[in-house]
XYZ file of C-alpha atoms in Angstrom:
604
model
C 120.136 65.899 80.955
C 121.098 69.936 81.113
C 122.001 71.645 84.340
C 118.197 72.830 84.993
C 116.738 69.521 85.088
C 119.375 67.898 87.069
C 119.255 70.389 89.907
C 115.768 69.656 89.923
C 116.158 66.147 90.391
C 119.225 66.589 92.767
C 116.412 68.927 95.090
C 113.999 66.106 94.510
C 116.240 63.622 95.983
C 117.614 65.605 98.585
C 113.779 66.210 99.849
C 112.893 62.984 99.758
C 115.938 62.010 102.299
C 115.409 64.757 104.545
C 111.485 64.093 104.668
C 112.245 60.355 105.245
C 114.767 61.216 108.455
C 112.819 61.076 111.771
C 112.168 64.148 113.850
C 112.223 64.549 117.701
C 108.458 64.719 118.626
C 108.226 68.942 119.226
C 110.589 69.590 116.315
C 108.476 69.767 112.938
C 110.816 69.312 110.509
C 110.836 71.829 107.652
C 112.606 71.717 103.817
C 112.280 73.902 101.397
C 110.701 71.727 98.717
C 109.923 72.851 94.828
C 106.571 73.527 94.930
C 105.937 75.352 91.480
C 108.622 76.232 88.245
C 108.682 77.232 84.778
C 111.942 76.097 82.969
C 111.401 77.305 79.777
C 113.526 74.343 77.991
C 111.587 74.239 74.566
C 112.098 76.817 71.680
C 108.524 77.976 70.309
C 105.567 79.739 72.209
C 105.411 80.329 76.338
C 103.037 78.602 77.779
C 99.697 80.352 77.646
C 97.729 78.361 80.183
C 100.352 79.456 82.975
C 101.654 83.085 81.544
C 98.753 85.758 80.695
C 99.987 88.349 78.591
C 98.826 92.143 79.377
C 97.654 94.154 76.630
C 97.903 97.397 75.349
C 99.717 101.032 77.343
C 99.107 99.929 80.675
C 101.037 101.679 83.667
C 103.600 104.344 84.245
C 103.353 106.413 81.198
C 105.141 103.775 79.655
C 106.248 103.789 75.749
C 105.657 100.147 75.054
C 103.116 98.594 73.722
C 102.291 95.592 75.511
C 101.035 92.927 73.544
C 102.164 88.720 73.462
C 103.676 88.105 70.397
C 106.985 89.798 71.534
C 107.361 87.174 74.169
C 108.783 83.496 73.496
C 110.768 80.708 74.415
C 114.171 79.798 72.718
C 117.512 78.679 73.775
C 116.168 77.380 77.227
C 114.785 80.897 78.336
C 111.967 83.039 78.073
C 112.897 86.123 75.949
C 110.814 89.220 76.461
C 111.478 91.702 73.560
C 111.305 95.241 73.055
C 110.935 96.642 69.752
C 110.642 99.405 67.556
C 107.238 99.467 65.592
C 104.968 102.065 64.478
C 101.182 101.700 63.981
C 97.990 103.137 64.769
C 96.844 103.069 68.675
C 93.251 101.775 68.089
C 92.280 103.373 71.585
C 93.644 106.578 69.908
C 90.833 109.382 70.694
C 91.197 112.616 69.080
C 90.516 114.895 71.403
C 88.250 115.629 74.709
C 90.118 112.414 76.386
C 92.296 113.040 79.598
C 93.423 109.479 80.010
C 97.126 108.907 78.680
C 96.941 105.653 76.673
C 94.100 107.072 74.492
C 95.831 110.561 73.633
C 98.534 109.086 71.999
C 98.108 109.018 67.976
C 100.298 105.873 67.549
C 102.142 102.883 68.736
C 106.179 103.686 68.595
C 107.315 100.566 70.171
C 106.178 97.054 71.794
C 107.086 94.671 74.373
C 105.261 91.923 76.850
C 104.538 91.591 79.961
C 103.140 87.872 81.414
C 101.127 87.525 84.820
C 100.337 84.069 86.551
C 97.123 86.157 87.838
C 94.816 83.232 86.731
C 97.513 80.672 87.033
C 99.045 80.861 90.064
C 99.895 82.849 92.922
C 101.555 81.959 96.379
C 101.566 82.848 100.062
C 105.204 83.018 101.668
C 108.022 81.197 100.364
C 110.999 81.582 98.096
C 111.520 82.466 94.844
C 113.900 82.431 92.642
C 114.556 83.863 89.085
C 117.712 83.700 86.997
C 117.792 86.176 84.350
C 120.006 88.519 82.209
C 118.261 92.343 81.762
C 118.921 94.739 79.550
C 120.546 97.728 80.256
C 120.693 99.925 77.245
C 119.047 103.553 77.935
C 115.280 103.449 78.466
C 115.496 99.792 79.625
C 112.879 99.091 82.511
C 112.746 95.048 83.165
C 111.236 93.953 86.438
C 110.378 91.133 88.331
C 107.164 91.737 90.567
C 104.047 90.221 92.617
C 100.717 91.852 93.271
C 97.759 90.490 95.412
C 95.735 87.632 94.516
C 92.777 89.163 92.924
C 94.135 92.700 91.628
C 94.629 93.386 88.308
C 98.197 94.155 87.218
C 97.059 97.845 86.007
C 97.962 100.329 88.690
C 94.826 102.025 87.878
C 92.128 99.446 88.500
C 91.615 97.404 91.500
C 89.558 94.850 92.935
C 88.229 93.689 96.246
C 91.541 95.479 97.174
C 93.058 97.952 95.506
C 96.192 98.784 94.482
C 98.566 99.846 96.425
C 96.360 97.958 98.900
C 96.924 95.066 97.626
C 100.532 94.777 98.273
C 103.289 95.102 95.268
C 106.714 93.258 95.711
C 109.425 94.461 93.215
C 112.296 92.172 93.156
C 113.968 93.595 90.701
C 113.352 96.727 88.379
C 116.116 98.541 87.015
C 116.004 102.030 85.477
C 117.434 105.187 85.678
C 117.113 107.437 89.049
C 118.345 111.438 87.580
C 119.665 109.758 84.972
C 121.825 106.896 86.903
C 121.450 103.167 86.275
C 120.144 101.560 89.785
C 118.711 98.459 90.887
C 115.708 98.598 92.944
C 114.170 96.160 95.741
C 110.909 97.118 96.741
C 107.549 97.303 98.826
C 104.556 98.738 98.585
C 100.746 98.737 100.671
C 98.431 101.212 100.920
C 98.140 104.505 103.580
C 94.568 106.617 103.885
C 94.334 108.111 100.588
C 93.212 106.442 97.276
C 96.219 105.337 95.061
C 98.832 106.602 97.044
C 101.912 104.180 98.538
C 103.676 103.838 101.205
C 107.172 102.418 99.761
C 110.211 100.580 101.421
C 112.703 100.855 98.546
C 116.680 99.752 98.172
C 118.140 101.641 95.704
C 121.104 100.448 94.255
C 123.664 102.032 91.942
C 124.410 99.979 89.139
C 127.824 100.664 89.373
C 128.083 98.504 92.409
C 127.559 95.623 90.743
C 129.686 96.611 87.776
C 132.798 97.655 89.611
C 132.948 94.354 90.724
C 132.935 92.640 87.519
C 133.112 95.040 84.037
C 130.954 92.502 82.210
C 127.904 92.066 84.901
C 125.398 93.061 82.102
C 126.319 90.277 79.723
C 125.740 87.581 82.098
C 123.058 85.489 83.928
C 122.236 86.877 87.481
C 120.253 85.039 90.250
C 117.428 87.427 92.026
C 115.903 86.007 95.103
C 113.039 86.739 97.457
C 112.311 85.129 101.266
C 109.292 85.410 102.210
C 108.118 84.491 105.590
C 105.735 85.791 108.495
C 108.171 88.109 109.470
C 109.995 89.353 106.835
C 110.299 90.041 102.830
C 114.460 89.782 101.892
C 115.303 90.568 98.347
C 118.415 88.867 97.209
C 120.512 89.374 94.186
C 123.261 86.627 93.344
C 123.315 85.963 97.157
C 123.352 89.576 98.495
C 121.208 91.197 100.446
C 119.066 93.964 98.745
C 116.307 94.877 101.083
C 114.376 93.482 104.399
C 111.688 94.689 104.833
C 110.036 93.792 108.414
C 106.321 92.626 107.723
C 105.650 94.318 111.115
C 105.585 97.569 108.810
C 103.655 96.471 105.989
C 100.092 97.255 107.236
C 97.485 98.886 105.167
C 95.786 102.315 106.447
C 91.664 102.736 106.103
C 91.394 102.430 102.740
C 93.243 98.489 102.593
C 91.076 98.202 106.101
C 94.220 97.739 108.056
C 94.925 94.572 106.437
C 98.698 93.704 106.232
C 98.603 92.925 102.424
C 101.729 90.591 102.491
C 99.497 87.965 104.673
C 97.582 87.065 101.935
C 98.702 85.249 98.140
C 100.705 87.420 95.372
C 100.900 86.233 91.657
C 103.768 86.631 89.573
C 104.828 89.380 86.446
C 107.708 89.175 84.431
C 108.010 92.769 82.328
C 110.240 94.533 79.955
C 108.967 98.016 79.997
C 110.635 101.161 78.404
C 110.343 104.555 78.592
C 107.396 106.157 80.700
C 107.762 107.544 84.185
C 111.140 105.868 85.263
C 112.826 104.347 81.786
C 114.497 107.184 80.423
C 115.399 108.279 77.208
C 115.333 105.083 74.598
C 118.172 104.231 72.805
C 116.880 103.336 69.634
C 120.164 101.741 68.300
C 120.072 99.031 70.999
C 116.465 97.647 70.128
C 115.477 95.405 69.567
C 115.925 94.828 73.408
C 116.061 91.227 75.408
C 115.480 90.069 78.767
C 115.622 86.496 79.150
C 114.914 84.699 82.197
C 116.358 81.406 82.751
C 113.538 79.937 85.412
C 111.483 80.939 88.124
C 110.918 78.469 90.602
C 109.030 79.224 94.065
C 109.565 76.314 97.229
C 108.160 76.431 100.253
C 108.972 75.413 103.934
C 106.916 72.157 104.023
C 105.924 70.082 107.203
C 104.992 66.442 107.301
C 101.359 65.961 108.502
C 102.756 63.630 111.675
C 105.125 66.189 112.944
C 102.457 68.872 113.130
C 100.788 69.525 116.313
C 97.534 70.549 115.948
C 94.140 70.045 118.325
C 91.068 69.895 116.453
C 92.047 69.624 113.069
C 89.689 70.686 110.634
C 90.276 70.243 106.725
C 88.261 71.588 103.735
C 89.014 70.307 100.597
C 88.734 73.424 98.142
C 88.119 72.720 94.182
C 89.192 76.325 93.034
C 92.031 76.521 94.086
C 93.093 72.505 94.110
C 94.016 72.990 97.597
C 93.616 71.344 101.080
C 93.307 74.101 104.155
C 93.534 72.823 107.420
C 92.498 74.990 110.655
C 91.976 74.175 114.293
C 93.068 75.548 117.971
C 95.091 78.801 117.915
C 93.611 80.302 115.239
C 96.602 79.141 112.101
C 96.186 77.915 108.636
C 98.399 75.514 107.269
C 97.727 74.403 103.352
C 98.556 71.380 101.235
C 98.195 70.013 98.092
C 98.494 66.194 98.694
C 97.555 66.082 102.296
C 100.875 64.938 103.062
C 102.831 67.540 103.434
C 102.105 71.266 104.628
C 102.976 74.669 104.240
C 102.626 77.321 107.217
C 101.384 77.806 109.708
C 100.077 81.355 108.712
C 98.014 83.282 111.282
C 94.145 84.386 109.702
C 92.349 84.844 112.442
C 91.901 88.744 113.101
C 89.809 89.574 116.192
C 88.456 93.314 117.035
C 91.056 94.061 120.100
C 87.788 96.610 120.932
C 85.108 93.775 121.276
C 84.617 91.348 124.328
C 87.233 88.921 122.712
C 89.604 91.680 124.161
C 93.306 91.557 122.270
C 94.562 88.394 122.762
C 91.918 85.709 123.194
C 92.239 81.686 123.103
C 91.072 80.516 119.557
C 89.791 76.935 119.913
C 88.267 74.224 117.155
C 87.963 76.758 114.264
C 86.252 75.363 111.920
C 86.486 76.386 107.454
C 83.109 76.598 106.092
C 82.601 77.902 101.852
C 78.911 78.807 101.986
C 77.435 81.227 99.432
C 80.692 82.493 97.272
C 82.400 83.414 100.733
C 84.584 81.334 103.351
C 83.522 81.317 107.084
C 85.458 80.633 110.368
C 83.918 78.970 112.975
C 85.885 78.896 116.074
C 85.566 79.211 120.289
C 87.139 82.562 121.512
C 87.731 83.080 125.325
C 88.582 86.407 127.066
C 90.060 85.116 130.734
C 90.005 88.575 131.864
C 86.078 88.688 131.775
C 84.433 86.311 134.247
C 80.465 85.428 133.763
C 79.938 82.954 136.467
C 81.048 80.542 139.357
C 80.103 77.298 139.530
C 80.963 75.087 142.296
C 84.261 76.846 142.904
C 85.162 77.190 139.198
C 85.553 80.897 137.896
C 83.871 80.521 134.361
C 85.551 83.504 131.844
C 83.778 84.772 128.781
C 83.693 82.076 126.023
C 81.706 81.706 123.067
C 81.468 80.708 119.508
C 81.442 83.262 116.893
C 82.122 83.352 112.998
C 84.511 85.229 110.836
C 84.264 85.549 107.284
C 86.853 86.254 104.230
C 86.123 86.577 100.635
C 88.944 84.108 100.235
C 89.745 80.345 101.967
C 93.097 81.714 102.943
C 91.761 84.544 105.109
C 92.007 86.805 106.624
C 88.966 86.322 108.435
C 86.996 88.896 110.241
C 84.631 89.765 112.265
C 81.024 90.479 110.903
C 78.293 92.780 111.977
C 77.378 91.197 115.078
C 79.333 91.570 118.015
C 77.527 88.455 120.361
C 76.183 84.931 118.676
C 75.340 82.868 121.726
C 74.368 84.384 125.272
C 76.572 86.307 127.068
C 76.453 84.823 130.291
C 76.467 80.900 128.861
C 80.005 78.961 127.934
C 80.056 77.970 124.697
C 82.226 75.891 122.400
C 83.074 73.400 119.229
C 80.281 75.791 116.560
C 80.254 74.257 113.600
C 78.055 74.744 110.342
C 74.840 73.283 109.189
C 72.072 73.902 106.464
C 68.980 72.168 108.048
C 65.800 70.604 105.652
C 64.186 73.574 105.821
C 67.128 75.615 103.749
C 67.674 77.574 106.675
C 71.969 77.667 108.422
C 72.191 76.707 111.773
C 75.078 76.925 114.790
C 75.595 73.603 116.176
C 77.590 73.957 119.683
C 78.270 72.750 123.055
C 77.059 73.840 126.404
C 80.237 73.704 128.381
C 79.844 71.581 131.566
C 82.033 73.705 133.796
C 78.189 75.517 134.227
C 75.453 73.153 133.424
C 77.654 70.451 134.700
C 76.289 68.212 132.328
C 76.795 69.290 129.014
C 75.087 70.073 126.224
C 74.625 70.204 122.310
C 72.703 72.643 120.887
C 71.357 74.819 118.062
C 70.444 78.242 116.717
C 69.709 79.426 113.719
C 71.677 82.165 112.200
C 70.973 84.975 109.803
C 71.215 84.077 105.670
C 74.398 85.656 105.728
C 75.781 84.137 108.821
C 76.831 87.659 110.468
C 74.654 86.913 113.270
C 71.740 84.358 115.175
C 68.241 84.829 115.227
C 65.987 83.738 118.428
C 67.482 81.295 121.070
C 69.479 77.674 121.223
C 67.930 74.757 121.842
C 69.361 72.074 122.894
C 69.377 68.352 121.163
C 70.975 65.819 123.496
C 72.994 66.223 126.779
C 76.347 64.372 127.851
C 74.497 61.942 130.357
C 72.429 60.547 126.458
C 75.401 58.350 126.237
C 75.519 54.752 126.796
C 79.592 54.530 126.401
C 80.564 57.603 128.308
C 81.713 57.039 131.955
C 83.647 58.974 134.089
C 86.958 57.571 135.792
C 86.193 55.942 138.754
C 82.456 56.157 138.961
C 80.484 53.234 138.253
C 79.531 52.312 134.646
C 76.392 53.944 134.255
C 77.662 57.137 135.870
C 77.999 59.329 132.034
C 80.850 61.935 131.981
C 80.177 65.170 131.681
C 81.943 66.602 128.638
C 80.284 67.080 125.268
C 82.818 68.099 122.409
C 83.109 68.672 119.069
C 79.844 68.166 117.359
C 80.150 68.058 113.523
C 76.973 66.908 111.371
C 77.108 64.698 108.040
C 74.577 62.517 105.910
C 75.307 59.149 104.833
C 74.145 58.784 101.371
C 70.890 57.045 102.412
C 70.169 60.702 103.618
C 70.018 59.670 107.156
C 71.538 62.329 109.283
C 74.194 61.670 112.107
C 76.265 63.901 114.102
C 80.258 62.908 115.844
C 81.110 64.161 118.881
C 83.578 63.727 121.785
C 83.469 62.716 125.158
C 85.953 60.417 127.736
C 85.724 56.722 128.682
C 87.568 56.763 131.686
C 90.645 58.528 130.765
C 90.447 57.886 127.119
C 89.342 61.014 125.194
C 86.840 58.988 122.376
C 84.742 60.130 119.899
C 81.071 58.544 119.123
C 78.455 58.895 116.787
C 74.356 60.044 117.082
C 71.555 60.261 114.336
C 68.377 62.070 114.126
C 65.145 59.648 113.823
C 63.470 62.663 111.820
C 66.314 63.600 109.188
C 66.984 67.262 110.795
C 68.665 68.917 113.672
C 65.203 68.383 115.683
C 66.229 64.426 116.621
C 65.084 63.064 118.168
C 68.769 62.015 118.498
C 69.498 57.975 119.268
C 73.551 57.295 120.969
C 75.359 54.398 118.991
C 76.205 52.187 122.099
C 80.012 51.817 121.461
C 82.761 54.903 120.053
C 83.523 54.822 116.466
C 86.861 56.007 117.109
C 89.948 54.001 118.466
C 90.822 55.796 122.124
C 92.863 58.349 122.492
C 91.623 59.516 119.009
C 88.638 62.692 119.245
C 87.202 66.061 118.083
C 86.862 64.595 114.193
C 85.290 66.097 110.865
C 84.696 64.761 107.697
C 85.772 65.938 103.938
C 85.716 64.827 100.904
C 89.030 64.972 98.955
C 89.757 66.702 95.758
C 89.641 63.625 94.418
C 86.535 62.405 96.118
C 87.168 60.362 98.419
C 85.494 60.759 102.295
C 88.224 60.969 104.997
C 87.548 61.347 108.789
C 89.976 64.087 110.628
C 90.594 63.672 113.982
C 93.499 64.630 116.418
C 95.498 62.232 118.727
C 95.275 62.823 122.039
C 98.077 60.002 123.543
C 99.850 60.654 126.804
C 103.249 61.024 126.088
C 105.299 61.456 129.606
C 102.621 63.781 130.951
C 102.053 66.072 127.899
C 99.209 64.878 125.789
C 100.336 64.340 122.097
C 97.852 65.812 119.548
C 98.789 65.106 115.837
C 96.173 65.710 112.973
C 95.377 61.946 111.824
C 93.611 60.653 109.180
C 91.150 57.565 108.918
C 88.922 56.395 105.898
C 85.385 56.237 106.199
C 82.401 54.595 104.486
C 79.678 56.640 104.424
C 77.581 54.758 101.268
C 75.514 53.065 103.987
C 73.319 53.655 105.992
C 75.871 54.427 108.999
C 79.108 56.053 109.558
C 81.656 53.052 109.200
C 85.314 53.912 110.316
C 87.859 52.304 108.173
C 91.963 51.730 108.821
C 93.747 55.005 109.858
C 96.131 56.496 107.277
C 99.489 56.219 108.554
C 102.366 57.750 106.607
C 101.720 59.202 103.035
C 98.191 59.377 101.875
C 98.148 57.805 98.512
């Protein structure tokens, strides 16, 4: 076994201890755990379903041609080459052309440079790459990240561009007025097109080579930290740069987006020449940079030390990953279910609308309809008050959706400023696309006004940015046969109707969960329409599907398949209630909702 592969399985094992060791119930514990690496351990080609090779002069003014044979693995590394070559450029245009990479005549030297664009990409974490540059004269290696979703030429964006999209430099080293440095940078976007805003460390190469005389002609170990409040650039231990993500906020053109809250892919480069290379040293090409590994881990939580109300999960093919949302407006992600990376905050409210600046996020909901990702969720501004009911001051709450192009966020408002009535509580929206093809609000009523709440519907515009006519409502709280309020008599229902979330069993028969208490035991139960659609009628199954003290469920299917009910625990634990996102199998190939064993410890 060589030193790579047992640190890996050191890391493995050291993981699997501290994930195994029990935590106090308000302490998630979190271990950085090996979530993605490239080793590079067998001579021959890189691996081209990971590593996408750019092609052609791309950025910078840059001498190199760019092109993948001049990348490979041997000796346990990845060696990116630069080399002397001369050829035709076939993009050569004689004359009348004003871009750069088609004025030049001919192709004076090559290189590569690999992107996980397609492959890959991560939100917050830590990477690490060990790798020896070169340093001759012209010499411009880097290690960098861009947004998910922007192509790695400067010059050509996508949904947003560069330097909108963010741009992490970990390392690049070239020549500043003619002086070797080493650079740690960041870059986003101000208000006009193209232009950066940077946050560079610039380091003199000397720094590192007074310290030891033979620096160049070893292995060094470049690190980033990435979290929700920083970016800290490492090299063998030392800190380069941090860079306070407080800063790192886009101006118009990025919409005020803070790029560095959203995924960045990886590019490993040996450019030389161009705007920052320098003058080429021909005698010391052909020119290596090999890079030992890169490996990225991330800060992962055990699903039954999170604490989460309302958990919702979608299962999302693309991207082979789990995202789970629910009260306060986070986003933790997962790709076993088990354990969980985050939480990162996607919700981003208009301070200007009636949400006001900092309002209560409850049940959000993750809905992929139509090539885009919506956010159901309750907002509440306590500073606006529409109502008093029997000596209870009711404050603005509603459901609204926010949409992203992506399932990580971050979501945003839409067009519409109001979905429900202004004056009416509302809560628990989720998502459905009725018989008759049109999408549809389902919600609650809150009982603090109606005092016996409600579920309801509206219909809401093809694109979801707003509803069209008025709710109606479906069934009411008192509809249940197992609901009872503490102390009252058995037939006296409780009030509260919660977290309404619609499903088909495959006999096509529709039924809807929601929440409600027995006594004091917060239980979920199940209804179904006698007519197939949101119109019900709507008939009360007689007992709760749910064990109590379990409530405010969904259903997925997993990557894999499989149907899972998610539902939070809502256990009284010395006066605090206890809510943990649980899991429980279901059988929906019936024609009901059957609620199988819960899924305690790993799901498998």
């Amino acid at each position: 076994m060589n030193t790579k592969h047992l640190y890996i399985a050191v890391l493995g094992l050291l993981t699997l201890c501290s994930l195994s060791l029990s935590a106090q119930p308000n302490q998630a514990s979190k271990e950085w755990t090996l979530i993605w690496s490239q080793e590079f351990d067998t001579d021959g080609p890189y691996d081209h379903a990971v590593w996408e090779a750019e092609r052609g002069f791309v950025r910078n003014h840059e001498d190199q041609w760019y092109q993948e044979d001049n990348a490979y693995q041997k000796g346990g590394c990845l060696v990116i080459e630069a080399r002397k070559e001369h050829r035709a450029n076939p993009l050569y245009t004689p004359s009348g052309n004003r871009d750069w990479r088609r004025q030049r005549e001919f192709i004076d030297y090559t290189a590569s440079s690999l992107t996980t664009r397609n492959s890959f990409s991560f939100l917050y974490g830590r990477l690490e790459v060990r790798a020896k540059i070169p340093t001759a004269g012209g010499a411009w290696p880097a290690i960098w990240l861009l947004g998910k979703g922007t192509s790695g030429n400067a010059q050509k964006g996508a949904s947003l561009p560069w330097p909108s999209c963010g741009e992490i430099d970990v390392m690049e080293y070239y020549r500043i007025d003619g002086i070797p440095h080493i650079l740690a940078n960041a870059a986003w976007g101000d208000d006009q097109p193209y232009h950066a805003v940077w946050n560079s460390a610039k380091t003199p190469f000397t720094h590192f080579t007074n310290k030891d005389a033979n620096w160049a002609d070893q292995f060094h170990l470049w690190r980033m930290d990435w979290t929700p409040q920083s970016i800290r650039i490492y090299l063998d231990d030392e800190l380069l740069n941090d860079i306070p993500m407080s800063q790192t906020v886009n101006g118009a053109i990025g919409q005020h987006i803070n790029p560095f809250t959203r995924p960045q892919y990886l590019l490993l480069n040996l450019a030389i020449g161009g705007d920052n290379g320098g003058p080429i040293d021909d005698s010391a090409l052909p020119m290596k940079y090999e890079i030992d590994y890169v490996r990225v881990y991330q800060q992962l939580t055990p699903r039954d030390q999170i604490r989460l109300s309302d958990p919702c999960i979608m299962a999302d093919s693309a991207t082979q990953t789990y995202y789970m949302t629910g009260t306060g407006g986070l986003l933790w992600t997962s790709k076993d279910l088990n354990l969980w990376a985050g939480p990162y905050r996607v919700a981003q409210t208009d301070p200007n609308s009636w949400m006001g600046a900092r309002p209560q996020i409850w049940a959000a909901e993750l809905h992929p309809y139509k090539g885009k990702y919506y956010y159901f969720a309750t907002f509440t501004n306590e500073a606006i008050k529409i109502d008093t009911v029997r000596g209870n001051v009711i404050p603005r709450r509603a459901s609204h959706v926010l949409v992203s192009d992506t399932p990580d966020g971050p979501y945003r408002p839409m067009a519409d400023a109001t979905y429900l009535p202004e004056h009416q509580p509302t809560l628990d929206g989720t998502f459905w696309v009725d018989t008759d093809g049109k999408p549809y609000m389902v919600y609650c009523g809150e009982w603090l006004q109606n005092w016996n709440g409600t579920i309801e519907k509206i219909e809401l515009k093809p694109d979801l940015s707003g509803s069209i006519g008025k709710g109606k409502v479906l069934f009411r709280a008192s509809d249940s046969p197992w609901s009872h309020e503490k102390g009252k008599r058995k037939n006296h229902p409780n009030k509260v109707t919660d977290g309404p979330y619609l499903f088909r069993t495959a006999t096509g028969r529709l039924g809807m969960l929601w929440t409600s208490w027995k006594d004091d035991l917060y239980t979920q139960g199940v209804a179904y329409s006698k007519s197939g659609t949101l119109d019900g009628p709507w008939t009360q199954e007689r007992q709760p599907i749910t064990p109590p003290n379990f409530g405010h469920g969904m259903l997925f299917r997993t990557l894999d398949g499989r149907w899972l009910m998610s539902v939070h625990s809502h256990k009284n634990v010395k006066g605090h209630y206890l809510r943990i996102p649980c899991l429980f199998e279901v059988d929906l190939s019936g024609d009901k909702l059957i609620v199988g064993k819960q899924i305690e410890g790993e799901f498998k």
